[in-house]
XYZ file of C-alpha atoms in Angstrom:
712
model
C -14.835 16.659 20.523
C -14.456 18.652 17.154
C -11.349 17.737 15.139
C -8.647 20.314 15.003
C -8.790 20.518 11.032
C -12.575 20.780 11.186
C -12.671 23.652 13.710
C -10.028 25.508 11.872
C -12.171 25.427 8.718
C -15.243 26.514 10.321
C -13.091 29.349 12.163
C -11.677 30.441 8.871
C -14.948 30.730 7.185
C -16.504 32.753 9.784
C -13.469 35.189 10.216
C -12.641 35.671 6.745
C -16.300 36.654 5.775
C -16.137 39.594 8.423
C -13.046 40.345 10.317
C -10.469 39.285 7.846
C -11.918 41.918 5.267
C -11.462 44.607 7.907
C -8.118 43.430 8.666
C -7.142 43.690 4.862
C -8.269 47.379 4.826
C -6.590 48.303 7.978
C -3.239 46.741 6.618
C -3.391 48.886 3.682
C -2.954 52.246 5.800
C -0.183 53.220 7.956
C -0.865 53.105 11.851
C -2.684 56.211 12.913
C -0.027 57.604 15.678
C 2.727 57.345 12.951
C 0.521 58.686 10.249
C -0.599 61.821 12.379
C 3.068 62.432 13.605
C 4.624 62.054 10.267
C 2.048 64.351 8.647
C 2.482 67.177 11.452
C 6.311 67.079 10.976
C 6.104 67.270 7.278
C 3.729 70.039 7.242
C 5.735 72.256 9.838
C 8.939 71.658 8.104
C 7.425 72.474 4.740
C 6.012 75.664 6.123
C 9.398 76.778 7.854
C 11.089 76.019 4.733
C 8.896 77.941 2.471
C 9.236 80.974 5.003
C 12.898 80.755 4.934
C 13.112 80.768 0.979
C 10.710 83.506 0.847
C 11.945 85.862 3.560
C 15.683 85.274 3.571
C 16.573 85.388 0.011
C 19.454 83.324 -1.178
C 22.016 84.519 1.177
C 24.726 82.024 2.369
C 22.946 81.581 5.746
C 19.641 81.011 4.016
C 21.173 78.184 1.847
C 22.529 76.626 4.898
C 19.224 76.596 6.716
C 17.471 75.217 3.298
C 20.033 72.284 3.484
C 19.440 71.693 7.238
C 15.711 71.720 6.920
C 15.717 69.579 3.830
C 17.785 67.012 5.556
C 15.450 67.251 8.477
C 12.491 66.550 6.443
C 14.404 63.468 4.934
C 15.472 62.036 8.214
C 12.561 62.945 10.256
C 10.061 61.528 7.599
C 12.283 58.377 7.617
C 12.037 57.896 11.365
C 8.342 58.562 11.265
C 7.552 55.524 8.996
C 9.807 53.243 11.021
C 6.734 52.045 13.174
C 4.862 51.234 10.062
C 7.815 48.926 8.718
C 7.896 47.200 12.162
C 4.064 46.758 12.048
C 4.384 45.068 8.646
C 7.153 42.828 9.782
C 5.290 41.635 12.604
C 2.040 41.174 10.977
C 3.505 38.718 8.304
C 5.014 36.021 10.644
C 7.164 33.130 9.094
C 5.546 29.716 9.488
C 7.462 26.524 8.958
C 5.421 23.410 8.582
C 7.413 19.993 8.764
C 5.767 16.714 7.626
C 7.277 13.658 9.148
C 8.249 10.892 6.799
C 6.142 8.079 8.392
C 4.309 6.317 5.527
C 0.903 6.362 7.180
C 1.230 10.188 7.544
C 2.668 10.883 4.062
C 0.667 12.763 1.509
C 1.475 10.162 -1.088
C -1.192 8.407 -3.309
C -3.995 10.811 -1.916
C -6.558 9.308 -4.543
C -6.165 5.636 -3.732
C -8.871 5.541 -1.230
C -6.510 5.687 1.853
C -7.097 9.396 2.840
C -8.071 8.856 6.521
C -4.999 10.665 7.800
C -3.825 12.081 4.411
C -7.046 14.166 4.222
C -6.670 15.401 7.790
C -3.111 16.504 7.445
C -4.088 18.426 4.156
C -7.173 20.080 5.708
C -5.207 21.057 8.700
C -2.646 22.830 6.673
C -5.032 24.544 4.601
C -6.775 25.621 7.630
C -3.660 26.933 9.113
C -2.676 28.794 5.765
C -6.071 30.759 5.909
C -6.099 31.365 9.751
C -7.172 34.841 10.486
C -4.228 35.388 12.755
C -1.756 33.963 10.310
C -3.286 35.340 7.239
C -0.733 36.676 4.795
C 2.026 34.713 6.586
C 4.840 33.343 4.623
C 4.765 29.416 4.825
C 7.613 26.979 4.328
C 6.647 23.312 3.795
C 9.355 20.685 4.461
C 8.699 16.923 3.656
C 10.634 13.891 3.182
C 10.619 13.690 -0.745
C 9.104 15.207 -3.594
C 6.697 12.158 -4.047
C 5.317 12.360 -0.657
C 3.732 15.802 -1.326
C 1.069 16.312 -3.827
C 1.338 20.085 -4.639
C -2.040 20.336 -6.125
C -3.477 19.379 -2.752
C -1.597 22.260 -0.966
C -3.356 25.331 -2.036
C -1.209 27.701 0.041
C -1.387 31.398 -0.559
C 2.259 32.980 -0.500
C 3.770 29.584 0.474
C 7.269 28.529 -0.425
C 7.779 24.768 -0.973
C 11.054 23.430 -0.023
C 10.995 19.721 -0.578
C 14.207 17.879 0.219
C 15.342 14.421 0.859
C 15.719 14.756 4.602
C 14.456 11.645 6.438
C 13.935 13.090 9.824
C 12.354 15.948 11.328
C 15.304 16.843 13.399
C 17.238 17.297 10.139
C 14.609 19.657 8.782
C 14.298 21.625 12.085
C 18.221 22.199 11.911
C 17.775 23.586 8.386
C 14.714 25.624 8.734
C 16.642 28.839 9.248
C 19.022 28.018 6.459
C 16.256 27.277 3.868
C 13.737 29.980 5.047
C 16.367 32.993 4.672
C 18.330 34.627 7.223
C 15.333 35.215 9.445
C 14.136 32.932 12.056
C 10.810 31.451 11.651
C 8.176 32.671 14.017
C 6.203 29.487 14.533
C 7.137 25.898 13.548
C 4.326 23.360 13.297
C 5.129 19.769 13.200
C 2.340 17.422 11.682
C 3.123 13.826 12.811
C 1.835 10.496 13.911
C 5.404 9.384 14.682
C 8.908 11.280 14.489
C 11.607 8.949 13.244
C 14.503 8.867 15.789
C 17.690 6.769 15.620
C 18.774 6.922 19.069
C 18.514 8.681 22.450
C 20.970 11.379 21.462
C 18.643 12.287 18.469
C 15.627 12.330 20.558
C 17.546 15.014 22.781
C 18.427 17.045 19.719
C 14.700 17.189 18.817
C 13.793 18.554 22.338
C 16.338 21.466 21.821
C 14.706 24.831 21.113
C 15.381 26.296 17.614
C 16.574 29.543 18.924
C 13.507 29.941 21.103
C 11.107 29.632 18.330
C 7.852 28.039 19.639
C 7.085 24.667 18.217
C 3.339 23.489 17.829
C 3.497 19.584 17.782
C 0.321 18.065 16.357
C -0.181 14.284 16.688
C -2.778 12.882 14.479
C -4.879 9.551 14.739
C -4.479 9.586 18.403
C -8.161 9.622 19.236
C -9.372 7.410 16.460
C -11.212 4.371 17.371
C -9.189 1.251 17.180
C -9.313 -0.588 14.019
C -11.084 -3.809 13.948
C -9.998 -6.824 12.004
C -11.903 -10.273 12.238
C -12.158 -13.768 10.583
C -15.651 -13.963 8.983
C -15.317 -17.718 7.462
C -12.867 -20.503 7.107
C -13.569 -23.008 4.307
C -11.410 -26.147 4.551
C -11.668 -29.759 3.296
C -13.026 -32.219 5.727
C -11.059 -34.957 4.344
C -7.803 -35.121 2.290
C -5.782 -37.823 0.459
C -3.136 -39.383 2.243
C 0.307 -37.502 1.390
C -1.580 -34.652 -0.532
C -1.179 -31.032 0.497
C -4.505 -29.109 0.722
C -5.682 -25.386 0.915
C -7.704 -23.632 3.545
C -9.681 -20.394 2.478
C -9.882 -17.548 5.186
C -12.371 -14.732 4.672
C -11.727 -11.551 6.605
C -13.106 -8.158 7.061
C -11.533 -5.106 8.249
C -12.794 -1.711 9.537
C -11.151 1.623 9.621
C -7.870 0.153 8.416
C -5.913 1.282 5.275
C -2.452 0.235 4.100
C -2.247 -1.971 7.103
C -0.302 -5.388 6.998
C -1.657 -8.351 8.841
C -0.405 -11.803 9.076
C -2.689 -14.902 8.913
C -0.838 -18.007 10.266
C -1.956 -21.706 10.485
C -0.904 -23.624 13.798
C -1.233 -27.295 14.191
C -2.030 -29.198 17.319
C -1.622 -26.156 19.565
C 2.190 -25.662 18.577
C 3.479 -22.100 18.900
C 5.393 -22.280 15.495
C 3.041 -21.735 12.637
C 3.352 -24.261 9.826
C 2.455 -21.853 7.238
C 1.622 -18.075 7.093
C 0.879 -15.329 4.627
C 1.001 -11.546 4.931
C -2.066 -9.558 3.462
C -2.218 -5.847 2.970
C -5.536 -4.098 3.244
C -6.041 -1.404 0.691
C -8.912 0.657 1.610
C -11.264 1.187 4.586
C -14.061 -1.271 5.295
C -12.253 -3.829 3.269
C -13.311 -7.368 2.783
C -11.362 -10.171 1.369
C -10.095 -13.799 1.349
C -6.774 -15.394 1.149
C -5.744 -19.122 0.702
C -3.073 -20.852 2.637
C -1.623 -24.288 1.782
C -1.220 -26.745 4.453
C 1.316 -29.446 4.162
C -0.229 -33.096 4.104
C -1.490 -34.568 7.397
C 0.981 -36.144 9.649
C -1.840 -37.878 11.505
C -5.241 -39.594 10.734
C -6.895 -36.558 12.202
C -5.305 -32.951 13.094
C -6.614 -30.000 14.561
C -5.624 -26.663 13.132
C -5.900 -23.105 14.419
C -5.893 -19.886 12.287
C -4.514 -16.715 14.056
C -4.476 -13.150 12.744
C -2.445 -10.511 13.887
C -1.301 -6.999 12.598
C 2.172 -6.039 11.849
C 3.917 -3.165 13.221
C 0.558 -1.739 14.838
C 0.089 -3.461 18.221
C -2.525 -1.101 19.301
C -4.781 -2.446 16.597
C -7.667 -4.611 18.102
C -8.618 -7.759 16.869
C -12.001 -9.522 17.361
C -12.524 -13.012 16.328
C -8.969 -13.494 15.180
C -8.728 -17.185 16.070
C -10.571 -19.890 14.586
C -10.289 -23.714 14.689
C -10.835 -26.469 12.311
C -10.122 -30.323 11.785
C -8.949 -32.168 8.906
C -9.042 -35.911 8.467
C -7.605 -38.319 5.896
C -9.736 -40.286 3.821
C -10.561 -43.460 5.835
C -11.436 -45.444 2.521
C -9.820 -45.081 -1.060
C -10.882 -42.103 -3.257
C -13.775 -43.172 -5.169
C -13.440 -42.520 -8.973
C -16.047 -43.103 -11.409
C -15.056 -43.760 -15.117
C -18.080 -43.600 -17.442
C -18.859 -42.968 -20.997
C -17.690 -44.089 -24.267
C -14.275 -45.265 -24.873
C -12.165 -47.209 -27.427
C -11.427 -50.585 -25.515
C -7.609 -50.522 -26.098
C -7.261 -46.989 -24.977
C -9.433 -47.772 -21.975
C -7.372 -50.624 -20.721
C -4.419 -48.175 -20.703
C -6.258 -45.513 -18.918
C -7.492 -48.245 -16.476
C -4.043 -49.227 -15.780
C -2.946 -45.694 -15.169
C -5.599 -44.931 -12.682
C -5.043 -48.206 -10.837
C -1.691 -47.348 -10.177
C -2.457 -44.108 -8.551
C -2.325 -44.786 -4.715
C -5.316 -44.309 -2.723
C -7.973 -44.632 -5.855
C -10.920 -46.927 -6.025
C -11.977 -47.058 -9.513
C -15.281 -47.713 -10.524
C -16.185 -48.506 -14.330
C -19.561 -48.080 -16.233
C -18.865 -47.800 -19.645
C -20.920 -47.849 -23.164
C -18.300 -49.393 -25.583
C -18.175 -51.526 -28.732
C -16.111 -53.891 -27.023
C -18.117 -56.656 -25.450
C -15.696 -56.978 -22.616
C -17.112 -53.785 -21.232
C -20.353 -53.538 -23.015
C -23.445 -51.567 -21.661
C -26.240 -49.808 -23.319
C -26.024 -45.999 -23.559
C -29.306 -45.508 -22.081
C -28.524 -47.631 -19.143
C -25.065 -45.988 -18.113
C -26.322 -43.595 -15.504
C -29.673 -45.492 -14.337
C -27.548 -48.710 -13.727
C -25.443 -47.016 -11.054
C -26.215 -48.437 -7.684
C -26.938 -46.072 -5.004
C -24.275 -47.323 -2.666
C -21.568 -45.792 -5.032
C -22.641 -42.345 -3.863
C -20.999 -39.981 -3.593
C -17.876 -40.120 -5.895
C -15.040 -38.159 -5.161
C -13.944 -37.783 -8.888
C -16.046 -38.447 -11.937
C -14.299 -38.974 -15.187
C -16.826 -38.455 -18.233
C -15.398 -39.896 -21.597
C -18.376 -39.114 -23.972
C -18.898 -35.486 -23.729
C -21.156 -33.666 -21.278
C -24.643 -33.018 -22.790
C -26.178 -36.431 -22.672
C -24.735 -37.238 -19.286
C -26.141 -33.844 -17.817
C -29.446 -34.616 -19.066
C -29.658 -38.219 -17.647
C -29.109 -37.195 -14.237
C -25.662 -36.135 -13.408
C -26.895 -35.350 -9.790
C -26.987 -39.127 -9.110
C -23.388 -39.387 -9.109
C -21.886 -36.017 -8.417
C -22.153 -34.601 -5.051
C -21.273 -31.134 -4.017
C -17.616 -30.309 -4.418
C -17.035 -33.311 -6.417
C -13.948 -32.989 -8.987
C -15.122 -33.809 -12.529
C -12.767 -34.595 -15.427
C -14.349 -34.696 -18.911
C -12.797 -36.266 -22.048
C -13.986 -36.059 -25.529
C -12.679 -39.033 -27.261
C -14.673 -38.723 -30.445
C -11.139 -39.035 -32.063
C -8.500 -41.236 -30.584
C -6.078 -39.509 -28.396
C -2.531 -39.541 -29.525
C -3.472 -40.785 -32.935
C -4.918 -37.823 -34.425
C -3.823 -34.303 -35.289
C -6.426 -32.855 -32.983
C -7.819 -34.392 -29.874
C -9.566 -32.718 -26.779
C -9.494 -32.925 -23.109
C -12.191 -31.133 -21.358
C -11.774 -30.186 -17.631
C -14.480 -28.563 -15.624
C -13.520 -25.864 -13.288
C -12.609 -27.601 -10.019
C -14.144 -26.431 -6.655
C -17.428 -25.227 -8.163
C -20.970 -26.536 -7.804
C -20.975 -28.698 -10.871
C -24.866 -28.662 -11.201
C -24.860 -24.870 -11.251
C -22.552 -24.626 -14.419
C -23.867 -23.134 -17.270
C -23.964 -25.567 -20.547
C -20.335 -25.670 -22.088
C -18.822 -23.677 -19.398
C -15.585 -25.583 -18.723
C -11.968 -25.505 -19.490
C -10.801 -26.833 -22.921
C -7.655 -28.510 -23.359
C -6.605 -29.253 -26.890
C -3.612 -31.434 -27.857
C -2.473 -30.272 -31.389
C -0.102 -32.524 -33.127
C 2.119 -30.793 -35.918
C 4.200 -33.745 -36.527
C 3.759 -35.943 -39.687
C 4.001 -38.887 -37.496
C 0.478 -38.677 -35.671
C 1.657 -40.879 -32.894
C 4.486 -38.639 -32.040
C 3.727 -35.508 -29.955
C 7.309 -34.348 -29.242
C 6.850 -31.353 -31.590
C 3.275 -30.766 -30.694
C 1.660 -28.170 -28.321
C -1.080 -28.406 -25.780
C -3.370 -25.223 -25.706
C -5.598 -24.479 -22.775
C -8.786 -22.602 -23.636
C -11.400 -21.078 -21.480
C -14.866 -21.857 -22.999
C -18.055 -20.097 -21.899
C -20.999 -20.782 -24.133
C -19.912 -20.253 -27.682
C -16.673 -18.126 -27.083
C -13.317 -19.579 -26.559
C -10.093 -17.677 -25.653
C -6.569 -19.408 -25.247
C -5.420 -19.198 -21.692
C -2.079 -21.130 -21.933
C 0.018 -22.789 -24.494
C 2.160 -25.859 -23.834
C 4.867 -26.752 -26.341
C 6.767 -29.959 -26.266
C 10.293 -30.259 -27.247
C 12.594 -33.386 -27.272
C 13.422 -32.888 -23.599
C 10.508 -31.572 -21.897
C 7.076 -29.964 -22.259
C 7.485 -26.227 -21.477
C 4.886 -23.446 -21.217
C 4.639 -19.972 -22.695
C 3.658 -17.237 -20.256
C 0.302 -15.507 -20.774
C 0.175 -12.064 -18.777
C -3.364 -12.545 -17.477
C -2.861 -16.286 -16.148
C -0.334 -17.802 -13.940
C -1.404 -21.400 -13.782
C 1.474 -23.814 -15.186
C 1.879 -27.528 -15.668
C 4.946 -29.176 -16.778
C 5.522 -32.765 -17.892
C 8.772 -34.428 -18.770
C 8.966 -36.169 -22.093
C 10.651 -39.475 -20.600
C 6.923 -40.622 -19.725
C 4.150 -40.271 -22.010
C 2.200 -37.173 -22.360
C -0.918 -38.999 -21.834
C 0.156 -40.769 -18.766
C 1.518 -37.708 -17.029
C -1.524 -35.537 -17.777
C -4.007 -38.118 -16.563
C -2.103 -38.244 -13.344
C -2.146 -34.457 -13.049
C -5.859 -34.325 -13.711
C -6.823 -36.747 -11.193
C -4.498 -35.008 -8.600
C -6.226 -31.657 -9.319
C -9.545 -33.220 -9.141
C -8.942 -34.981 -5.853
C -7.542 -31.936 -3.939
C -10.336 -29.545 -5.484
C -7.639 -27.291 -6.791
C -8.208 -24.417 -9.259
C -6.591 -25.187 -12.536
C -5.414 -21.517 -12.707
C -3.221 -21.761 -9.564
C 0.471 -21.040 -10.244
C 3.005 -23.821 -10.411
C 5.286 -21.640 -8.254
C 4.212 -20.317 -5.169
C 5.827 -17.439 -3.292
C 5.174 -15.948 0.111
C 6.803 -13.399 2.275
C 7.381 -12.975 5.995
C 9.492 -10.691 8.132
C 12.013 -12.196 10.518
C 11.454 -10.029 13.648
C 15.023 -10.812 14.987
C 17.266 -9.889 12.001
C 14.809 -7.601 10.051
C 15.409 -9.694 7.083
C 12.796 -10.517 4.476
C 12.251 -14.186 4.242
C 10.754 -15.503 0.863
C 9.346 -19.018 0.845
C 9.167 -20.706 -2.637
C 7.382 -23.823 -3.748
C 7.500 -25.424 -7.114
C 4.215 -27.261 -7.882
C 5.260 -28.473 -11.274
C 4.451 -32.197 -12.027
C 8.117 -32.897 -13.143
C 10.414 -30.429 -11.959
C 13.339 -29.982 -14.160
C 16.245 -27.873 -12.657
C 16.088 -24.416 -13.633
C 17.803 -21.201 -12.571
C 15.087 -19.373 -10.795
C 15.212 -15.513 -10.190
C 13.503 -13.760 -7.551
C 12.301 -10.259 -8.872
C 11.601 -7.506 -6.098
C 10.372 -4.072 -7.023
C 11.076 -1.453 -4.259
C 8.737 1.389 -3.473
C 10.406 3.580 -5.814
C 9.727 1.243 -8.751
C 13.232 -0.021 -8.917
C 13.545 -3.615 -9.966
C 16.294 -5.736 -8.533
C 16.893 -9.739 -9.180
C 18.259 -12.229 -6.759
C 19.404 -15.523 -8.226
C 18.317 -18.425 -6.036
C 21.279 -20.298 -4.785
C 19.420 -23.614 -4.859
C 17.837 -25.110 -7.923
C 14.532 -26.932 -7.373
C 14.419 -30.284 -8.997
C 12.372 -33.473 -8.436
C 13.891 -34.405 -5.234
C 13.170 -30.718 -3.943
C 10.087 -28.545 -3.984
C 10.303 -26.035 -1.365
C 13.130 -23.649 -0.418
C 13.348 -20.292 1.230
C 15.855 -17.432 0.707
C 16.718 -14.318 2.592
C 17.113 -10.779 1.471
C 17.844 -7.531 3.141
C 16.858 -6.211 5.632
C 14.941 -4.087 3.207
C 13.985 -0.363 4.027
C 10.455 0.107 5.193
C 7.919 0.436 2.391
C 5.588 -1.472 0.121
C 7.029 -4.019 -2.230
C 6.167 -6.610 -4.869
C 7.916 -9.686 -5.788
C 7.648 -12.629 -8.034
C 9.733 -15.576 -9.173
C 10.606 -16.367 -12.729
C 13.086 -18.495 -14.586
C 16.105 -17.086 -16.425
C 15.441 -16.681 -20.040
C 17.419 -18.337 -22.844
C 17.845 -21.757 -21.415
C 17.909 -24.538 -24.130
C 14.710 -26.334 -24.276
C 12.808 -24.117 -21.705
C 10.779 -20.958 -21.645
C 9.956 -18.719 -18.686
C 7.753 -19.955 -15.780
C 6.365 -17.455 -13.275
C 4.827 -17.281 -9.871
C 2.051 -15.113 -8.792
C 3.136 -11.423 -8.250
C 2.761 -10.768 -4.238
C 2.604 -7.447 -2.626
C 3.957 -6.973 0.904
C 4.893 -3.988 3.182
C 8.130 -4.099 5.271
C 7.346 -2.121 8.497
C 10.054 0.426 9.433
C 12.432 -1.080 11.833
C 13.261 0.548 15.252
C 16.135 2.461 13.755
C 13.775 3.991 11.250
C 10.625 4.568 13.349
C 9.970 4.503 17.014
C 6.773 3.282 18.384
C 3.651 5.635 18.780
C 4.398 5.978 22.567
C 7.941 7.198 22.089
C 6.840 9.466 19.270
C 4.444 11.023 21.382
C 6.902 11.763 24.235
C 9.669 12.951 21.834
C 7.188 15.377 20.154
C 5.691 16.721 23.562
C 9.383 17.183 24.834
C 10.343 19.009 21.685
C 7.447 21.255 21.910
C 7.710 21.992 25.624
C 11.334 22.622 25.526
C 10.936 25.266 22.687
C 8.296 27.259 24.568
C 5.522 25.851 22.406
C 2.813 23.289 22.958
C 1.837 19.720 22.325
C -1.566 19.001 20.723
C -3.399 16.015 19.464
C -5.961 16.586 16.505
C -8.852 16.767 19.252
C -7.301 19.598 20.957
C -9.045 22.400 18.929
C -9.696 25.061 21.449
C -6.367 24.637 22.888
C -4.648 25.106 19.585
C -6.517 28.339 18.728
C -5.677 29.642 22.060
C -1.901 28.978 21.435
C -1.932 30.736 18.194
C -3.795 33.730 19.553
C -1.404 33.945 22.335
C 1.426 34.317 20.050
C -0.304 36.902 17.858
C -1.012 39.003 21.047
C 2.739 38.941 22.128
C 3.614 40.172 18.416
C 1.060 42.923 18.709
C 2.925 43.977 21.870
C 6.234 43.894 20.122
C 4.804 46.148 17.388
C 3.726 48.810 20.066
C 7.282 48.426 21.522
C 8.663 49.241 18.024
C 6.563 52.197 17.791
C 7.520 53.761 21.050
C 11.173 53.317 20.131
C 10.549 55.059 16.689
C 8.694 58.026 18.177
C 11.494 58.573 20.624
C 14.053 58.614 17.827
C 11.667 61.025 16.001
C 11.685 63.210 18.976
C 15.188 63.320 19.679
C 16.077 64.056 16.084
C 13.642 66.979 15.898
C 15.299 68.606 19.057
C 18.728 68.023 17.339
C 17.728 69.632 14.084
C 16.278 72.586 16.146
C 19.696 72.954 17.907
C 21.502 72.764 14.621
C 19.300 75.377 13.087
C 19.848 77.865 15.961
C 23.533 77.417 15.569
C 23.270 78.028 11.852
C 21.318 81.239 12.647
C 23.683 82.556 15.128
C 26.541 81.975 12.928
């Protein structure tokens, strides 16, 4: 079935090329009956007036006749053109177009790839404004706010834009007459995919006719194929460390969806309450994307999980393949860590002690060292590794990557193995500059380009080379020969704090009461074991909507290695771009890593939020979470569901003597417009008959006056 807007466009092109041109010519002349009568009366009176002046001279009676006949010419001429005035009035109807304030129907952001319904509404209004039967009409456009309408998109001829802040169509209808002048509009067209109603009383107000003005209610999006959302792939670890949180990556695809929110939730052991969830917004049609969710550590040796996806606020959206299951187990054996390379013996003993103290780690050592206690030849490091040690979960390289890659890294590194590199060409903590080199976690190590890894430099600015309290740690991303700073860590006497880089959100904080060396090695092993990306933020934030109270619930988790108390602020930016801050009531510390806070209820719209620390605290700099974007769906007090909207729109149209349409009722809409125009033509004929009756009565009256003057 053809779309309404498409049909209007085709009809307009056809009619404007032929009939509309004739209509414009016709409108330039007076109607034939009025023109003939006016011409005959004028000619007759001019002849009589001329004969009177020529034959009667300038007697008193002649002057009286002259005045009477001049008045007759003026009055009868005015009455003669009344049909023309009535014709022109009816040929230029006043049309009010009302745009509801539903987000999916608004004309905002028309160039962001979300034009599915926006374009349909714009095309419809353009088509109506150029409709042959409404050509030359005066149009009044009502919308919710100035930003909701792109004036460049609405190329109306002779259109008046009245853009107010009314949030409901009911209010706009009540003010159509007030804002369009003293005259009543001839037609009201409501473009909607949902009318905002606050109560049943307001719905009844919508159904009241506007002084019997017909209302054409057009519902868009009613016949579109239901959108489709599916889970394409789930990536999760098969085994995890005891007591360690882990992540699952969900890849999804969506068809025919734009500016739609859906929730991805993880359920454990068939429980009805999700253990974690995240809200994702689809930004364009045919979208594909992925999102990660962090799952708390396993409560049992093996757990089954289920991921479910559902849309928010759009129950009519269909989901296919929206439930997927996976299983995760704990390591049945200790985590296998290989320490290999070249290392000073005194520092190796310290490192070995640190790694041994990490729970769940089984340390395997193969070193080439000057110390005979751990002596092994350089050439035999890789070759001497027995096969039964494969695969390792974490590999610590302490002699640089080049030789080890060339001598068969594949023998000890399995797919997904976390690799920590440490260049000890200079003794760590005893030189002005030492380097930790960390490969990106979660990537195929064997597919890495040479020297494609993260480079961590410890730069000491203290005169005492063994003291790093005033030093800084700089994180670089190194690819080939290029190296750019990603993150800078400065250490004060109390703690190691981090500088914020706008393009990175990864954070790592260590306390000074334990050595920098020890804390960072624990962190590196932890990251490698969990296959975490080093660019993950240390403060995580998520949002969900409490369906019962309507409040926005923000979940906040602090992943810093050592959490020093800090006053954290929740920053929220509303749809209008206004920023507000909420100081979190509870400070995160070593004993608490998770918290939640409630805000709102927030008005419907698109928001962004992030967590940051208050500036100016002694010994600390700003730490930030990632910026999340979320949408708050209109509540029941803001926007009724589609079924209620449809009935309200239909009731309003029917009560006004108008019609209800969907965007597929093309022919019915044209028939409705044509029927309104036929009625107006009949009204024009009625006005003409009235004017001609007045003209005849006035003519007879003037004849009687003239006869009385002659007889006097």
